[in-house]
Short mmCIF file of N, CA and C in Angstrom, two decimals:
data_model
loop_
_atom_site.label_atom_id
_atom_site.label_comp_id
_atom_site.label_asym_id
_atom_site.label_seq_id
_atom_site.Cartn_x
_atom_site.Cartn_y
_atom_site.Cartn_z
N GLY A 1 175.66 -146.46 -39.20
CA GLY A 1 174.43 -147.07 -38.79
C GLY A 1 173.19 -146.31 -39.22
N GLU A 2 173.33 -145.22 -39.98
CA GLU A 2 172.17 -144.44 -40.38
C GLU A 2 171.19 -145.23 -41.25
N CYS A 3 171.68 -146.16 -42.00
CA CYS A 3 170.83 -146.92 -42.92
C CYS A 3 170.70 -148.39 -42.50
N SER A 4 171.04 -148.68 -41.26
CA SER A 4 171.04 -150.07 -40.84
C SER A 4 169.65 -150.70 -40.88
N ALA A 5 168.59 -149.93 -40.62
CA ALA A 5 167.23 -150.49 -40.69
C ALA A 5 166.90 -150.91 -42.11
N PHE A 6 167.31 -150.10 -43.09
CA PHE A 6 167.08 -150.44 -44.50
C PHE A 6 167.88 -151.67 -44.89
N LYS A 7 169.12 -151.72 -44.43
CA LYS A 7 169.98 -152.87 -44.72
C LYS A 7 169.38 -154.14 -44.12
N GLU A 8 168.89 -154.04 -42.90
CA GLU A 8 168.33 -155.22 -42.24
C GLU A 8 167.08 -155.71 -42.96
N ARG A 9 166.23 -154.78 -43.44
CA ARG A 9 165.04 -155.19 -44.20
C ARG A 9 165.45 -155.90 -45.48
N PHE A 10 166.48 -155.40 -46.13
CA PHE A 10 166.98 -156.04 -47.35
C PHE A 10 167.52 -157.43 -47.04
N MET A 11 168.31 -157.55 -45.99
CA MET A 11 168.88 -158.85 -45.64
C MET A 11 167.78 -159.83 -45.23
N GLU A 12 166.77 -159.36 -44.52
CA GLU A 12 165.64 -160.20 -44.13
C GLU A 12 164.89 -160.69 -45.37
N CYS A 13 164.70 -159.81 -46.32
CA CYS A 13 164.06 -160.19 -47.58
C CYS A 13 164.86 -161.27 -48.29
N LEU A 14 166.17 -161.09 -48.34
CA LEU A 14 167.02 -162.09 -48.97
C LEU A 14 166.90 -163.45 -48.29
N ARG A 15 166.90 -163.45 -46.97
CA ARG A 15 166.77 -164.72 -46.24
C ARG A 15 165.44 -165.40 -46.55
N HIS A 16 164.36 -164.61 -46.58
CA HIS A 16 163.03 -165.17 -46.82
C HIS A 16 162.83 -165.63 -48.27
N SER A 17 163.58 -165.04 -49.19
CA SER A 17 163.42 -165.40 -50.60
C SER A 17 164.44 -166.44 -51.05
N GLY A 18 165.17 -167.01 -50.13
CA GLY A 18 166.20 -167.97 -50.50
C GLY A 18 167.35 -167.31 -51.23
N TYR A 19 167.63 -166.08 -50.86
CA TYR A 19 168.72 -165.27 -51.42
C TYR A 19 168.52 -164.99 -52.91
N GLU A 20 167.27 -164.85 -53.30
CA GLU A 20 166.91 -164.46 -54.67
C GLU A 20 166.83 -162.93 -54.69
N SER A 21 167.88 -162.29 -55.13
CA SER A 21 167.96 -160.83 -55.05
C SER A 21 166.89 -160.12 -55.86
N ALA A 22 166.43 -160.72 -56.95
CA ALA A 22 165.40 -160.09 -57.77
C ALA A 22 164.11 -159.88 -56.98
N ALA A 23 163.85 -160.74 -56.01
CA ALA A 23 162.63 -160.63 -55.19
C ALA A 23 162.74 -159.48 -54.20
N CYS A 24 163.93 -158.93 -54.03
CA CYS A 24 164.16 -157.91 -53.00
C CYS A 24 164.57 -156.57 -53.59
N ARG A 25 164.20 -156.32 -54.82
CA ARG A 25 164.64 -155.10 -55.47
C ARG A 25 164.10 -153.84 -54.81
N GLN A 26 162.86 -153.88 -54.30
CA GLN A 26 162.30 -152.71 -53.62
C GLN A 26 163.13 -152.39 -52.36
N SER A 27 163.49 -153.42 -51.61
CA SER A 27 164.31 -153.23 -50.41
C SER A 27 165.69 -152.72 -50.78
N ALA A 28 166.27 -153.25 -51.84
CA ALA A 28 167.59 -152.81 -52.29
C ALA A 28 167.54 -151.35 -52.70
N LYS A 29 166.50 -150.98 -53.43
CA LYS A 29 166.34 -149.59 -53.86
C LYS A 29 166.22 -148.66 -52.66
N ALA A 30 165.42 -149.02 -51.67
CA ALA A 30 165.26 -148.19 -50.48
C ALA A 30 166.58 -148.04 -49.73
N TYR A 31 167.35 -149.12 -49.65
CA TYR A 31 168.65 -149.08 -48.97
C TYR A 31 169.61 -148.14 -49.70
N LEU A 32 169.68 -148.25 -51.02
CA LEU A 32 170.57 -147.38 -51.79
C LEU A 32 170.13 -145.93 -51.71
N GLU A 33 168.81 -145.69 -51.73
CA GLU A 33 168.31 -144.32 -51.59
C GLU A 33 168.72 -143.74 -50.24
N CYS A 34 168.63 -144.52 -49.19
CA CYS A 34 169.05 -144.07 -47.87
C CYS A 34 170.52 -143.68 -47.89
N ARG A 35 171.34 -144.52 -48.47
CA ARG A 35 172.78 -144.23 -48.51
C ARG A 35 173.07 -142.97 -49.32
N MET A 36 172.37 -142.79 -50.43
CA MET A 36 172.60 -141.59 -51.24
C MET A 36 172.06 -140.34 -50.57
N ASP A 37 170.93 -140.46 -49.87
CA ASP A 37 170.34 -139.31 -49.18
C ASP A 37 171.23 -138.80 -48.06
N ARG A 38 172.07 -139.62 -47.55
CA ARG A 38 172.95 -139.24 -46.45
C ARG A 38 174.35 -138.93 -46.95
N ARG A 39 174.39 -138.21 -48.05
CA ARG A 39 175.67 -137.84 -48.66
C ARG A 39 176.53 -137.01 -47.72
N VAL A 40 175.90 -136.31 -46.78
CA VAL A 40 176.65 -135.49 -45.83
C VAL A 40 177.67 -136.36 -45.10
N THR A 41 177.28 -137.60 -44.82
CA THR A 41 178.19 -138.51 -44.12
C THR A 41 179.03 -139.34 -45.10
N GLN A 42 178.94 -139.01 -46.39
CA GLN A 42 179.78 -139.65 -47.41
C GLN A 42 179.57 -141.16 -47.50
N LEU A 43 178.32 -141.63 -47.32
CA LEU A 43 178.07 -143.07 -47.43
C LEU A 43 178.14 -143.55 -48.87
N MET A 44 177.59 -142.76 -49.78
CA MET A 44 177.55 -143.18 -51.18
C MET A 44 177.33 -141.96 -52.06
N ALA A 45 177.99 -141.91 -53.19
CA ALA A 45 177.77 -140.83 -54.14
C ALA A 45 176.36 -140.92 -54.69
N ASN A 46 175.76 -139.78 -54.97
CA ASN A 46 174.41 -139.75 -55.52
C ASN A 46 174.45 -140.16 -56.99
N GLU A 47 173.70 -141.17 -57.33
CA GLU A 47 173.60 -141.67 -58.70
C GLU A 47 172.12 -141.76 -59.07
N PRO A 48 171.76 -141.52 -60.32
CA PRO A 48 170.37 -141.71 -60.72
C PRO A 48 169.98 -143.18 -60.56
N LEU A 49 168.80 -143.42 -60.01
CA LEU A 49 168.36 -144.80 -59.80
C LEU A 49 168.25 -145.57 -61.10
N GLU A 50 167.97 -144.87 -62.19
CA GLU A 50 167.92 -145.54 -63.49
C GLU A 50 169.27 -146.16 -63.83
N LYS A 51 170.33 -145.46 -63.50
CA LYS A 51 171.69 -145.93 -63.78
C LYS A 51 172.04 -147.14 -62.92
N LEU A 52 171.38 -147.27 -61.77
CA LEU A 52 171.64 -148.38 -60.87
C LEU A 52 170.74 -149.58 -61.13
N GLY A 53 169.92 -149.49 -62.20
CA GLY A 53 169.10 -150.63 -62.60
C GLY A 53 167.70 -150.65 -62.02
N PHE A 54 167.20 -149.50 -61.55
CA PHE A 54 165.88 -149.45 -60.94
C PHE A 54 164.88 -148.64 -61.76
N LYS A 55 165.14 -148.44 -63.04
CA LYS A 55 164.25 -147.64 -63.87
C LYS A 55 162.82 -148.19 -63.88
N ASP A 56 162.69 -149.51 -63.95
CA ASP A 56 161.35 -150.10 -63.98
C ASP A 56 160.59 -149.86 -62.69
N LEU A 57 161.27 -149.82 -61.56
CA LEU A 57 160.59 -149.56 -60.30
C LEU A 57 160.15 -148.11 -60.18
N ILE A 58 160.90 -147.21 -60.77
CA ILE A 58 160.53 -145.80 -60.76
C ILE A 58 159.30 -145.60 -61.64
N ASN A 59 159.28 -146.22 -62.80
CA ASN A 59 158.13 -146.11 -63.70
C ASN A 59 156.88 -146.71 -63.09
N GLU A 60 157.02 -147.84 -62.40
CA GLU A 60 155.87 -148.47 -61.74
C GLU A 60 155.26 -147.53 -60.72
N LYS A 61 156.08 -146.85 -59.97
CA LYS A 61 155.61 -145.96 -58.93
C LYS A 61 154.77 -144.83 -59.52
N SER A 62 155.23 -144.25 -60.63
CA SER A 62 154.49 -143.15 -61.24
C SER A 62 153.21 -143.65 -61.92
N GLU A 63 153.20 -144.90 -62.39
CA GLU A 63 152.01 -145.46 -63.02
C GLU A 63 150.95 -145.82 -61.99
N GLU A 64 151.34 -146.05 -60.73
CA GLU A 64 150.40 -146.42 -59.70
C GLU A 64 149.57 -145.23 -59.23
N LYS A 65 150.02 -144.01 -59.48
CA LYS A 65 149.30 -142.83 -59.05
C LYS A 65 148.02 -142.70 -59.88
N PRO A 66 146.89 -142.38 -59.22
CA PRO A 66 145.64 -142.24 -59.98
C PRO A 66 145.69 -141.04 -60.90
N GLU A 67 145.10 -141.20 -62.06
CA GLU A 67 145.06 -140.12 -63.04
C GLU A 67 144.02 -139.10 -62.62
N LYS A 68 144.33 -137.82 -62.84
CA LYS A 68 143.38 -136.75 -62.52
C LYS A 68 142.43 -136.59 -63.70
N SER A 69 141.17 -136.45 -63.41
CA SER A 69 140.18 -136.29 -64.46
C SER A 69 139.99 -134.84 -64.82
#
């Protein structure tokens, strides 16, 4: 149950989007990160998010940061 809040947000997103998983990629990414972060409890092996298909979301996050002058 450590990641149940993340799972529920993902499932809620799916319900609201008519089960269009592409619309819920941010929620899916957060859920998988939760599972990997809790490796102590052996929920999921740690994998690079790029390998799991989230490379574009990682790049977007770094592009959103303001540039230092």
